[in-house]
């Protein structure tokens, strides 16, 4: 009989490489391309008259990087970006922000938080600076679940307009700060915002949509954030969204743009392990509040929540706070960022046009005297991949329906 053949083992399947989960942003870290610089030139030319009305022509207001944010927020449409930027210039002059920015621009993050701590309303918990994540983006934390609309409107000795102005000044500082970082690190830096809805409408707190004055305040605030301070967010991380979120969405759909909607990530219940794992892709443990199992015990303006005694102290003293100019505040050595108070001393002119003429991406140079508000190590440019392996956040669809993403969020 013929010799029996030994069975041959089947070849092993090729090793499948599984991508590591990564943060999923809706923005590009790339500096303006040559094509974008050409469009920015068109915007600048069309807005020449408005630019001349400014008393502050600092680069974080009129420079290529700031104009690029307007261009990208309008999906590269020069006409729409020009209209938004012209409205922005007009608002700066009429609102007084062109001059008021001297109160905040030039402060270090630590000093800015002290300024905010004294002025933040305890019934609208927001911390506008929680450090930076591993991708270099600035972190904000907001606790919408602790928002008390009725007390926000009624329990005050300063006007609602003063509170709105303080929020706009925080945004003014933020855009100046990330502009400085972007120039220093030669890439676009953004903000990651964590919004916690846990407790919304509980413990006697009403929902914002049932307090007309609060609703109007939030609508005005969102309008300014989406237009005058556009394209500074990399993404919004929504945690602990309640059933009542559906009613809030019915209001938000009238003010959010499709671009903003594409940045929303509904993560879910923060007590779940997979949700926390996903949150950590954006917020490292050393920057994570203890609320989510991290190490940060205090976020000025948000956490720990104010006691009754602290609220009483704020109520008695908020209207007595003086106007302080950033230049008059003693800063730690090296704390003042590029240009100091840019309203008094504009930054050097843009140096990106030569790069555009050469057909390359912009290379933005900060003044030789510039120092970062906080020392930052250069971070590598990493291609952002979608989150995989079952922990992907729900990305809200960017469809043609004005409320499409909101319906998705409400159903989550």
GROMACS .gro file of C-alpha atoms in nm:
model
  412
    1UNK     CA    1   0.000   0.000   0.000
    2UNK     CA    2   0.119   0.357  -0.069
    3UNK     CA    3   0.274   0.540   0.225
    4UNK     CA    4   0.029   0.744   0.429
    5UNK     CA    5   0.077   1.115   0.390
    6UNK     CA    6   0.106   1.319   0.703
    7UNK     CA    7  -0.164   1.588   0.729
    8UNK     CA    8  -0.043   1.932   0.650
    9UNK     CA    9  -0.152   2.201   0.894
   10UNK     CA   10  -0.353   2.481   0.743
   11UNK     CA   11  -0.160   2.808   0.722
   12UNK     CA   12  -0.222   3.049   1.006
   13UNK     CA   13  -0.442   3.344   0.910
   14UNK     CA   14  -0.252   3.670   0.872
   15UNK     CA   15  -0.228   3.873   1.192
   16UNK     CA   16  -0.502   4.136   1.202
   17UNK     CA   17  -0.378   4.462   1.339
   18UNK     CA   18  -0.640   4.631   1.555
   19UNK     CA   19  -0.620   5.007   1.563
   20UNK     CA   20  -0.588   5.159   1.907
   21UNK     CA   21  -0.879   5.381   2.003
   22UNK     CA   22  -0.809   5.747   1.944
   23UNK     CA   23  -0.992   6.071   2.005
   24UNK     CA   24  -1.221   6.163   1.717
   25UNK     CA   25  -1.213   6.534   1.636
   26UNK     CA   26  -1.410   6.725   1.375
   27UNK     CA   27  -1.128   6.972   1.310
   28UNK     CA   28  -0.794   6.972   1.131
   29UNK     CA   29  -0.468   7.056   1.312
   30UNK     CA   30  -0.313   7.173   0.985
   31UNK     CA   31  -0.216   7.537   0.945
   32UNK     CA   32  -0.383   7.726   0.658
   33UNK     CA   33  -0.298   7.578   0.320
   34UNK     CA   34  -0.190   7.788   0.023
   35UNK     CA   35  -0.544   7.771  -0.111
   36UNK     CA   36  -0.688   7.882   0.223
   37UNK     CA   37  -0.439   8.167   0.246
   38UNK     CA   38  -0.557   8.288  -0.093
   39UNK     CA   39  -0.917   8.290   0.032
   40UNK     CA   40  -0.811   8.463   0.353
   41UNK     CA   41  -0.657   8.736   0.140
   42UNK     CA   42  -0.994   8.784  -0.028
   43UNK     CA   43  -1.169   8.809   0.310
   44UNK     CA   44  -0.916   9.063   0.434
   45UNK     CA   45  -0.957   9.277   0.123
   46UNK     CA   46  -1.337   9.267   0.147
   47UNK     CA   47  -1.326   9.363   0.515
   48UNK     CA   48  -1.074   9.645   0.482
   49UNK     CA   49  -1.317   9.915   0.594
   50UNK     CA   50  -1.424   9.718   0.902
   51UNK     CA   51  -1.066   9.641   0.996
   52UNK     CA   52  -0.986  10.011   0.996
   53UNK     CA   53  -1.249  10.074   1.264
   54UNK     CA   54  -1.067   9.857   1.520
   55UNK     CA   55  -0.846  10.008   1.785
   56UNK     CA   56  -0.693   9.664   1.846
   57UNK     CA   57  -0.544   9.497   1.541
   58UNK     CA   58  -0.371   9.210   1.719
   59UNK     CA   59  -0.307   8.892   1.522
   60UNK     CA   60  -0.549   8.687   1.730
   61UNK     CA   61  -0.821   8.922   1.601
   62UNK     CA   62  -0.714   9.010   1.245
   63UNK     CA   63  -0.443   8.755   1.166
   64UNK     CA   64  -0.451   8.469   0.919
   65UNK     CA   65  -0.513   8.202   1.180
   66UNK     CA   66  -0.820   8.379   1.319
   67UNK     CA   67  -0.958   8.438   0.971
   68UNK     CA   68  -0.890   8.074   0.890
   69UNK     CA   69  -1.127   7.974   1.172
   70UNK     CA   70  -1.404   8.177   1.009
   71UNK     CA   71  -1.326   8.022   0.671
   72UNK     CA   72  -1.330   7.666   0.801
   73UNK     CA   73  -1.644   7.725   1.003
   74UNK     CA   74  -1.818   7.814   0.675
   75UNK     CA   75  -1.673   7.509   0.495
   76UNK     CA   76  -1.436   7.719   0.284
   77UNK     CA   77  -1.709   7.947   0.146
   78UNK     CA   78  -1.543   8.289   0.107
   79UNK     CA   79  -1.871   8.479   0.075
   80UNK     CA   80  -2.021   8.334   0.393
   81UNK     CA   81  -1.694   8.363   0.587
   82UNK     CA   82  -1.666   8.729   0.481
   83UNK     CA   83  -2.020   8.802   0.601
   84UNK     CA   84  -1.951   8.641   0.939
   85UNK     CA   85  -1.618   8.820   0.978
   86UNK     CA   86  -1.769   9.158   0.888
   87UNK     CA   87  -2.040   9.104   1.150
   88UNK     CA   88  -1.768   9.005   1.397
   89UNK     CA   89  -1.575   9.330   1.336
   90UNK     CA   90  -1.888   9.540   1.373
   91UNK     CA   91  -1.982   9.361   1.698
   92UNK     CA   92  -1.635   9.416   1.847
   93UNK     CA   93  -1.664   9.791   1.808
   94UNK     CA   94  -2.029   9.825   1.908
   95UNK     CA   95  -2.003   9.595   2.213
   96UNK     CA   96  -1.679   9.748   2.335
   97UNK     CA   97  -1.494   9.415   2.323
   98UNK     CA   98  -1.227   9.578   2.111
   99UNK     CA   99  -1.124   9.770   2.425
  100UNK     CA  100  -1.260   9.549   2.705
  101UNK     CA  101  -1.026   9.264   2.606
  102UNK     CA  102  -0.750   9.448   2.790
  103UNK     CA  103  -0.900   9.304   3.108
  104UNK     CA  104  -0.802   8.949   3.017
  105UNK     CA  105  -0.556   8.926   2.728
  106UNK     CA  106  -0.208   8.875   2.866
  107UNK     CA  107  -0.308   8.675   3.173
  108UNK     CA  108  -0.161   8.334   3.244
  109UNK     CA  109  -0.411   8.045   3.264
  110UNK     CA  110  -0.375   8.042   3.643
  111UNK     CA  111  -0.438   8.415   3.672
  112UNK     CA  112  -0.724   8.394   3.427
  113UNK     CA  113  -0.890   8.130   3.646
  114UNK     CA  114  -0.855   8.359   3.949
  115UNK     CA  115  -1.023   8.637   3.751
  116UNK     CA  116  -1.302   8.400   3.650
  117UNK     CA  117  -1.344   8.250   3.997
  118UNK     CA  118  -1.440   8.592   4.137
  119UNK     CA  119  -1.686   8.666   3.856
  120UNK     CA  120  -1.841   8.333   3.761
  121UNK     CA  121  -2.206   8.286   3.849
  122UNK     CA  122  -2.250   7.985   4.083
  123UNK     CA  123  -2.581   7.900   3.916
  124UNK     CA  124  -2.409   7.846   3.578
  125UNK     CA  125  -2.109   7.621   3.657
  126UNK     CA  126  -1.831   7.654   3.398
  127UNK     CA  127  -1.455   7.607   3.423
  128UNK     CA  128  -1.295   7.761   3.112
  129UNK     CA  129  -0.950   7.609   3.157
  130UNK     CA  130  -0.867   7.261   3.283
  131UNK     CA  131  -0.524   7.226   3.125
  132UNK     CA  132  -0.448   7.055   2.794
  133UNK     CA  133  -0.496   6.700   2.674
  134UNK     CA  134  -0.244   6.469   2.507
  135UNK     CA  135  -0.331   6.613   2.166
  136UNK     CA  136  -0.257   6.964   2.290
  137UNK     CA  137  -0.614   7.094   2.298
  138UNK     CA  138  -0.736   7.314   2.584
  139UNK     CA  139  -0.997   7.155   2.812
  140UNK     CA  140  -1.320   7.319   2.930
  141UNK     CA  141  -1.564   7.164   3.178
  142UNK     CA  142  -1.931   7.264   3.207
  143UNK     CA  143  -2.192   7.122   3.444
  144UNK     CA  144  -2.528   7.196   3.283
  145UNK     CA  145  -2.696   6.957   3.525
  146UNK     CA  146  -2.635   7.204   3.808
  147UNK     CA  147  -2.768   7.502   3.613
  148UNK     CA  148  -3.038   7.676   3.819
  149UNK     CA  149  -3.222   7.905   3.573
  150UNK     CA  150  -3.455   8.069   3.824
  151UNK     CA  151  -3.180   8.162   4.069
  152UNK     CA  152  -2.951   8.267   3.785
  153UNK     CA  153  -3.212   8.521   3.674
  154UNK     CA  154  -3.337   8.639   4.014
  155UNK     CA  155  -3.051   8.607   4.264
  156UNK     CA  156  -2.807   8.874   4.148
  157UNK     CA  157  -2.674   9.224   4.203
  158UNK     CA  158  -2.520   9.263   3.860
  159UNK     CA  159  -2.706   9.255   3.531
  160UNK     CA  160  -2.737   8.950   3.307
  161UNK     CA  161  -2.552   9.155   3.048
  162UNK     CA  162  -2.255   9.176   3.285
  163UNK     CA  163  -2.250   8.798   3.320
  164UNK     CA  164  -2.268   8.759   2.942
  165UNK     CA  165  -1.983   9.004   2.903
  166UNK     CA  166  -1.772   8.800   3.147
  167UNK     CA  167  -1.836   8.487   2.941
  168UNK     CA  168  -1.740   8.669   2.621
  169UNK     CA  169  -1.421   8.793   2.790
  170UNK     CA  170  -1.337   8.433   2.878
  171UNK     CA  171  -1.387   8.342   2.514
  172UNK     CA  172  -1.172   8.639   2.411
  173UNK     CA  173  -0.892   8.512   2.632
  174UNK     CA  174  -0.938   8.157   2.503
  175UNK     CA  175  -0.909   8.257   2.137
  176UNK     CA  176  -0.604   8.468   2.216
  177UNK     CA  177  -0.447   8.182   2.411
  178UNK     CA  178  -0.501   7.912   2.148
  179UNK     CA  179  -0.382   8.153   1.878
  180UNK     CA  180  -0.059   8.195   2.073
  181UNK     CA  181  -0.023   7.818   2.115
  182UNK     CA  182  -0.098   7.760   1.746
  183UNK     CA  183   0.182   7.994   1.641
  184UNK     CA  184   0.427   7.849   1.889
  185UNK     CA  185   0.358   7.487   1.793
  186UNK     CA  186   0.294   7.542   1.421
  187UNK     CA  187  -0.047   7.375   1.420
  188UNK     CA  188  -0.406   7.470   1.494
  189UNK     CA  189  -0.499   7.428   1.860
  190UNK     CA  190  -0.863   7.396   1.966
  191UNK     CA  191  -1.080   7.344   2.274
  192UNK     CA  192  -1.241   7.020   2.395
  193UNK     CA  193  -1.553   7.087   2.603
  194UNK     CA  194  -1.700   6.834   2.847
  195UNK     CA  195  -2.066   6.899   2.930
  196UNK     CA  196  -2.230   6.705   3.216
  197UNK     CA  197  -2.610   6.700   3.231
  198UNK     CA  198  -2.640   6.490   3.547
  199UNK     CA  199  -2.906   6.636   3.779
  200UNK     CA  200  -3.067   6.867   3.526
  201UNK     CA  201  -3.414   6.966   3.641
  202UNK     CA  202  -3.380   6.794   3.979
  203UNK     CA  203  -3.359   6.922   4.339
  204UNK     CA  204  -3.610   7.196   4.261
  205UNK     CA  205  -3.417   7.333   3.961
  206UNK     CA  206  -3.627   7.417   3.658
  207UNK     CA  207  -3.532   7.333   3.302
  208UNK     CA  208  -3.388   7.637   3.116
  209UNK     CA  209  -3.658   7.630   2.849
  210UNK     CA  210  -3.924   7.692   3.115
  211UNK     CA  211  -3.760   8.017   3.231
  212UNK     CA  212  -3.798   8.264   2.939
  213UNK     CA  213  -3.523   8.503   3.052
  214UNK     CA  214  -3.279   8.215   3.095
  215UNK     CA  215  -3.370   8.077   2.756
  216UNK     CA  216  -3.307   8.419   2.598
  217UNK     CA  217  -2.973   8.449   2.778
  218UNK     CA  218  -2.854   8.108   2.657
  219UNK     CA  219  -2.968   8.178   2.302
  220UNK     CA  220  -2.771   8.504   2.299
  221UNK     CA  221  -2.466   8.333   2.445
  222UNK     CA  222  -2.477   8.049   2.190
  223UNK     CA  223  -2.515   8.297   1.906
  224UNK     CA  224  -2.196   8.475   2.010
  225UNK     CA  225  -2.006   8.150   2.060
  226UNK     CA  226  -2.103   8.012   1.718
  227UNK     CA  227  -2.038   8.328   1.518
  228UNK     CA  228  -1.799   8.569   1.694
  229UNK     CA  229  -1.584   8.291   1.840
  230UNK     CA  230  -1.641   8.030   1.573
  231UNK     CA  231  -1.429   7.721   1.507
  232UNK     CA  232  -1.248   7.714   1.840
  233UNK     CA  233  -1.403   7.381   1.949
  234UNK     CA  234  -1.256   7.048   1.845
  235UNK     CA  235  -1.554   6.861   1.992
  236UNK     CA  236  -1.825   6.866   2.259
  237UNK     CA  237  -1.844   6.562   2.488
  238UNK     CA  238  -2.192   6.520   2.634
  239UNK     CA  239  -2.225   6.292   2.938
  240UNK     CA  240  -2.523   6.191   3.149
  241UNK     CA  241  -2.782   6.340   2.914
  242UNK     CA  242  -3.132   6.294   3.065
  243UNK     CA  243  -3.464   6.230   2.896
  244UNK     CA  244  -3.538   6.602   2.932
  245UNK     CA  245  -3.253   6.663   2.689
  246UNK     CA  246  -3.508   6.619   2.411
  247UNK     CA  247  -3.684   6.941   2.510
  248UNK     CA  248  -3.354   7.128   2.527
  249UNK     CA  249  -3.268   7.002   2.180
  250UNK     CA  250  -3.591   7.146   2.043
  251UNK     CA  251  -3.454   7.489   2.135
  252UNK     CA  252  -3.090   7.439   2.041
  253UNK     CA  253  -3.172   7.331   1.687
  254UNK     CA  254  -3.252   7.693   1.602
  255UNK     CA  255  -2.910   7.827   1.695
  256UNK     CA  256  -2.658   7.550   1.623
  257UNK     CA  257  -2.497   7.534   1.280
  258UNK     CA  258  -2.435   7.208   1.094
  259UNK     CA  259  -2.066   7.258   1.162
  260UNK     CA  260  -2.128   7.272   1.537
  261UNK     CA  261  -2.359   6.972   1.522
  262UNK     CA  262  -2.084   6.763   1.359
  263UNK     CA  263  -1.867   6.819   1.667
  264UNK     CA  264  -2.112   6.670   1.917
  265UNK     CA  265  -2.030   6.338   2.085
  266UNK     CA  266  -2.291   6.181   2.313
  267UNK     CA  267  -2.087   5.951   2.537
  268UNK     CA  268  -2.357   5.828   2.775
  269UNK     CA  269  -2.366   5.746   3.147
  270UNK     CA  270  -2.032   5.837   3.306
  271UNK     CA  271  -2.072   5.558   3.563
  272UNK     CA  272  -2.024   5.300   3.285
  273UNK     CA  273  -1.674   5.167   3.226
  274UNK     CA  274  -1.686   5.196   2.846
  275UNK     CA  275  -1.805   5.558   2.868
  276UNK     CA  276  -1.521   5.648   3.103
  277UNK     CA  277  -1.274   5.471   2.874
  278UNK     CA  278  -1.400   5.680   2.586
  279UNK     CA  279  -1.385   6.001   2.791
  280UNK     CA  280  -1.020   5.925   2.876
  281UNK     CA  281  -0.936   5.935   2.506
  282UNK     CA  282  -0.999   6.308   2.525
  283UNK     CA  283  -0.923   6.386   2.890
  284UNK     CA  284  -0.618   6.222   3.053
  285UNK     CA  285  -0.647   6.103   3.413
  286UNK     CA  286  -0.421   6.378   3.543
  287UNK     CA  287  -0.668   6.631   3.396
  288UNK     CA  288  -0.982   6.435   3.483
  289UNK     CA  289  -1.201   6.562   3.771
  290UNK     CA  290  -1.263   6.329   4.064
  291UNK     CA  291  -1.626   6.331   3.946
  292UNK     CA  292  -1.514   6.083   3.679
  293UNK     CA  293  -1.251   5.894   3.874
  294UNK     CA  294  -0.963   6.130   3.793
  295UNK     CA  295  -0.720   6.321   4.010
  296UNK     CA  296  -0.836   6.684   3.974
  297UNK     CA  297  -1.013   6.795   4.291
  298UNK     CA  298  -1.104   7.150   4.190
  299UNK     CA  299  -1.212   7.326   3.871
  300UNK     CA  300  -1.261   7.699   3.940
  301UNK     CA  301  -1.609   7.811   3.850
  302UNK     CA  302  -1.751   7.459   3.842
  303UNK     CA  303  -1.634   7.213   4.107
  304UNK     CA  304  -1.656   7.169   4.402
  305UNK     CA  305  -2.008   7.311   4.395
  306UNK     CA  306  -2.052   7.634   4.589
  307UNK     CA  307  -2.182   7.611   4.945
  308UNK     CA  308  -2.460   7.841   5.068
  309UNK     CA  309  -2.198   8.049   5.250
  310UNK     CA  310  -1.987   8.084   4.936
  311UNK     CA  311  -2.291   8.182   4.730
  312UNK     CA  312  -2.381   8.447   4.989
  313UNK     CA  313  -2.024   8.582   4.976
  314UNK     CA  314  -2.039   8.598   4.596
  315UNK     CA  315  -2.376   8.776   4.609
  316UNK     CA  316  -2.246   9.039   4.850
  317UNK     CA  317  -1.925   9.107   4.661
  318UNK     CA  318  -1.978   9.041   4.288
  319UNK     CA  319  -2.106   9.393   4.206
  320UNK     CA  320  -1.815   9.551   4.395
  321UNK     CA  321  -1.541   9.397   4.182
  322UNK     CA  322  -1.330   9.661   4.005
  323UNK     CA  323  -1.231   9.654   3.640
  324UNK     CA  324  -0.875   9.522   3.624
  325UNK     CA  325  -0.651   9.552   3.322
  326UNK     CA  326  -0.432   9.251   3.251
  327UNK     CA  327  -0.124   9.474   3.215
  328UNK     CA  328  -0.174   9.594   3.573
  329UNK     CA  329  -0.164   9.241   3.715
  330UNK     CA  330   0.169   9.111   3.838
  331UNK     CA  331   0.247   8.798   3.634
  332UNK     CA  332   0.491   8.521   3.724
  333UNK     CA  333   0.815   8.526   3.530
  334UNK     CA  334   0.745   8.421   3.172
  335UNK     CA  335   0.370   8.415   3.228
  336UNK     CA  336   0.267   8.679   2.976
  337UNK     CA  337   0.198   8.527   2.638
  338UNK     CA  338   0.279   8.673   2.298
  339UNK     CA  339   0.210   9.042   2.276
  340UNK     CA  340   0.094   9.090   2.635
  341UNK     CA  341  -0.216   9.305   2.628
  342UNK     CA  342  -0.255   9.304   2.253
  343UNK     CA  343  -0.492   9.601   2.257
  344UNK     CA  344  -0.202   9.821   2.369
  345UNK     CA  345   0.072   9.646   2.173
  346UNK     CA  346  -0.031   9.460   1.857
  347UNK     CA  347   0.161   9.151   1.758
  348UNK     CA  348   0.401   9.158   1.467
  349UNK     CA  349   0.247   9.132   1.118
  350UNK     CA  350   0.163   8.794   0.964
  351UNK     CA  351   0.455   8.606   0.814
  352UNK     CA  352   0.256   8.342   0.635
  353UNK     CA  353   0.219   8.501   0.294
  354UNK     CA  354   0.570   8.413   0.183
  355UNK     CA  355   0.491   8.050   0.248
  356UNK     CA  356   0.175   8.082   0.041
  357UNK     CA  357   0.370   8.230  -0.247
  358UNK     CA  358   0.601   7.930  -0.232
  359UNK     CA  359   0.301   7.696  -0.251
  360UNK     CA  360   0.350   7.557   0.099
  361UNK     CA  361   0.134   7.549   0.408
  362UNK     CA  362   0.160   7.851   0.632
  363UNK     CA  363   0.450   7.877   0.870
  364UNK     CA  364   0.337   8.118   1.139
  365UNK     CA  365   0.605   8.285   1.342
  366UNK     CA  366   0.552   8.437   1.682
  367UNK     CA  367   0.753   8.746   1.780
  368UNK     CA  368   1.099   8.675   1.917
  369UNK     CA  369   0.997   8.821   2.250
  370UNK     CA  370   0.697   8.589   2.281
  371UNK     CA  371   0.668   8.357   2.579
  372UNK     CA  372   0.393   8.104   2.628
  373UNK     CA  373   0.145   8.153   2.907
  374UNK     CA  374   0.248   7.808   3.026
  375UNK     CA  375   0.551   7.607   2.911
  376UNK     CA  376   0.441   7.350   2.654
  377UNK     CA  377   0.641   7.064   2.510
  378UNK     CA  378   0.610   7.025   2.132
  379UNK     CA  379   0.355   6.758   2.048
  380UNK     CA  380   0.374   6.533   1.740
  381UNK     CA  381   0.123   6.572   1.462
  382UNK     CA  382  -0.089   6.258   1.486
  383UNK     CA  383  -0.348   6.151   1.235
  384UNK     CA  384  -0.678   6.117   1.413
  385UNK     CA  385  -0.851   5.782   1.364
  386UNK     CA  386  -1.207   5.690   1.452
  387UNK     CA  387  -1.260   5.510   1.781
  388UNK     CA  388  -1.297   5.134   1.738
  389UNK     CA  389  -1.369   4.814   1.927
  390UNK     CA  390  -1.706   4.896   2.074
  391UNK     CA  391  -1.629   5.218   2.260
  392UNK     CA  392  -1.697   5.464   1.981
  393UNK     CA  393  -1.890   5.773   2.080
  394UNK     CA  394  -2.211   5.847   1.898
  395UNK     CA  395  -2.123   6.102   1.633
  396UNK     CA  396  -2.425   6.313   1.557
  397UNK     CA  397  -2.505   6.316   1.185
  398UNK     CA  398  -2.431   6.628   0.982
  399UNK     CA  399  -2.736   6.604   0.758
  400UNK     CA  400  -2.950   6.862   0.583
  401UNK     CA  401  -3.215   6.862   0.853
  402UNK     CA  402  -3.171   7.153   1.099
  403UNK     CA  403  -3.249   6.928   1.393
  404UNK     CA  404  -3.116   6.593   1.269
  405UNK     CA  405  -2.836   6.556   1.521
  406UNK     CA  406  -3.064   6.673   1.801
  407UNK     CA  407  -3.312   6.395   1.736
  408UNK     CA  408  -3.027   6.147   1.746
  409UNK     CA  409  -2.899   6.287   2.076
  410UNK     CA  410  -3.245   6.279   2.228
  411UNK     CA  411  -3.286   5.914   2.136
  412UNK     CA  412  -2.954   5.815   2.291
   0.00000   0.00000   0.00000
